[in-house]
Amino acid sequence: HVQLVESGGGTVQAGGTLRLSCVVSGYAYGISNYCMGWFRQPPGNERAAGARISRDGDMTYADDVKGRFTISIDNTKNTLYLQMENLKPEDSAMYYCAATVKCVAANIVEGDFGRWGQGTQVTVS
């Protein structure tokens, strides 16, 4: 049974930093063998892509987070991270981690991901 559990959300002032974590369990292999992603859903809006890391370690970012967010993996801890810097009020959202067997599309596509966490709230004031 695959589970993804996010943590690290909270309230931060504009310009601040947060690091989100997503602990993954239930996969037969370490999470570096899968395609992992971060999505976010602002209040009243649809869920949108944030960042993705492929099995080859290739990282893809949405334009609105590029240069400020960094996705990474610690395979020894089966944990996915999202380092967020220079946060803006428009970054306020519920953040979700997601997993799939393989990154297929050139862009970050929500429908490609079959496993999801419950989310962690980030509020930037």
C-alpha positions as a printed NumPy array, in Angstrom:
array([[  0.   ,   0.   ,   0.   ],
       [  1.686,   3.17 ,  -1.229],
       [  1.427,   6.195,   1.029],
       [  2.68 ,   9.733,   0.628],
       [  2.692,  11.991,   3.688],
       [  3.559,  15.651,   3.391],
       [  4.8  ,  17.924,   6.165],
       [  6.58 ,  21.238,   6.621],
       [  3.83 ,  23.639,   5.706],
       [  3.039,  26.672,   7.791],
       [  2.73 ,  30.42 ,   7.801],
       [  5.648,  32.553,   6.682],
       [  6.176,  36.178,   5.772],
       [  6.746,  37.232,   2.202],
       [ 10.388,  36.739,   1.276],
       [ 10.716,  33.844,   3.696],
       [ 11.688,  30.221,   3.228],
       [ 10.03 ,  26.87 ,   3.829],
       [ 11.011,  23.295,   3.109],
       [  8.293,  20.759,   2.471],
       [  8.86 ,  17.051,   2.957],
       [  7.006,  14.05 ,   1.582],
       [  7.733,  10.655,   3.087],
       [  6.861,   7.811,   0.741],
       [  6.217,   4.239,   1.801],
       [  4.99 ,   1.087,   0.162],
       [  7.004,   1.107,  -3.039],
       [  9.169,  -1.883,  -3.776],
       [ 12.105,   0.336,  -4.697],
       [ 13.504,   3.657,  -3.503],
       [ 11.702,   6.741,  -4.721],
       [ 14.58 ,   7.699,  -7.006],
       [ 13.229,   4.908,  -9.227],
       [  9.98 ,   6.802,  -9.787],
       [  8.778,  10.109, -11.141],
       [  7.963,  12.422,  -8.234],
       [  6.228,  15.776,  -8.251],
       [  4.859,  18.681,  -6.254],
       [  1.573,  20.372,  -7.071],
       [ -0.282,  23.183,  -5.374],
       [ -3.856,  24.355,  -5.121],
       [ -4.592,  27.935,  -4.057],
       [ -7.957,  28.621,  -2.412],
       [-10.726,  28.64 ,  -4.99 ],
       [ -8.451,  27.51 ,  -7.793],
       [ -7.564,  24.287,  -9.526],
       [ -4.515,  22.285,  -8.64 ],
       [ -1.48 ,  23.388, -10.616],
       [  1.949,  21.991, -11.341],
       [  4.9  ,  23.034,  -9.246],
       [  7.919,  20.829,  -9.831],
       [  8.869,  17.349, -10.97 ],
       [ 11.928,  15.124, -10.758],
       [ 12.371,  12.153, -13.043],
       [ 14.052,   8.819, -12.443],
       [ 17.07 ,  10.24 , -14.251],
       [ 17.185,  13.195, -11.882],
       [ 15.918,  15.691, -14.445],
       [ 14.045,  18.511, -12.764],
       [ 11.198,  20.474, -14.322],
       [  9.583,  23.564, -12.817],
       [  6.49 ,  25.59 , -13.491],
       [  7.36 ,  29.067, -14.712],
       [  5.973,  30.759, -11.622],
       [  8.295,  28.888,  -9.245],
       [ 11.385,  28.565, -11.398],
       [ 14.433,  30.051,  -9.721],
       [ 12.782,  30.072,  -6.295],
       [ 11.812,  26.434,  -5.651],
       [ 14.071,  23.392,  -5.693],
       [ 12.879,  19.791,  -5.784],
       [ 15.115,  17.06 ,  -4.44 ],
       [ 15.127,  13.48 ,  -3.188],
       [ 16.813,  11.658,  -0.328],
       [ 16.546,   8.064,  -1.464],
       [ 17.928,   6.766,   1.847],
       [ 14.953,   8.309,   3.625],
       [ 12.43 ,   7.759,   0.82 ],
       [ 11.672,  11.439,   1.135],
       [ 10.883,  14.061,  -1.488],
       [ 11.601,  17.703,  -0.673],
       [ 10.553,  21.085,  -1.982],
       [ 12.787,  23.943,  -0.888],
       [ 10.886,  27.182,  -1.326],
       [ 12.642,  30.54 ,  -1.152],
       [ 11.618,  34.157,  -1.644],
       [  8.025,  33.172,  -0.989],
       [  5.242,  35.427,  -2.231],
       [  1.621,  35.744,  -1.074],
       [  0.538,  34.122,  -4.339],
       [  2.437,  30.985,  -3.281],
       [ -0.195,  30.42 ,  -0.582],
       [ -1.82 ,  27.074,  -1.331],
       [ -2.278,  23.484,  -0.294],
       [  0.81 ,  21.643,  -1.492],
       [  0.613,  18.017,  -2.598],
       [  3.292,  15.519,  -3.439],
       [  2.609,  12.93 ,  -6.091],
       [  4.233,   9.879,  -7.604],
       [  4.079,   7.834, -10.745],
       [  6.161,   5.108, -12.324],
       [  7.725,   7.233, -15.026],
       [  7.669,  10.819, -16.211],
       [  6.238,  10.735, -19.706],
       [  5.12 ,  14.167, -20.825],
       [  7.561,  16.985, -21.43 ],
       [  5.551,  19.173, -19.051],
       [  4.285,  18.434, -15.548],
       [  0.869,  16.86 , -16.065],
       [ -1.384,  16.16 , -13.112],
       [ -3.09 ,  13.256, -14.855],
       [  0.212,  11.402, -15.187],
       [  0.418,  10.943, -11.419],
       [ -1.506,   8.16 ,  -9.728],
       [ -0.418,   8.449,  -6.121],
       [ -1.089,  11.511,  -4.009],
       [ -0.568,  12.732,  -0.497],
       [ -3.148,  14.562,   1.594],
       [ -1.432,  17.919,   1.336],
       [  0.217,  20.473,   3.59 ],
       [ -0.911,  24.092,   3.817],
       [  1.428,  26.96 ,   3.053],
       [  0.363,  30.505,   3.843],
       [  2.487,  33.511,   2.905],
       [  1.475,  36.798,   4.45 ]])
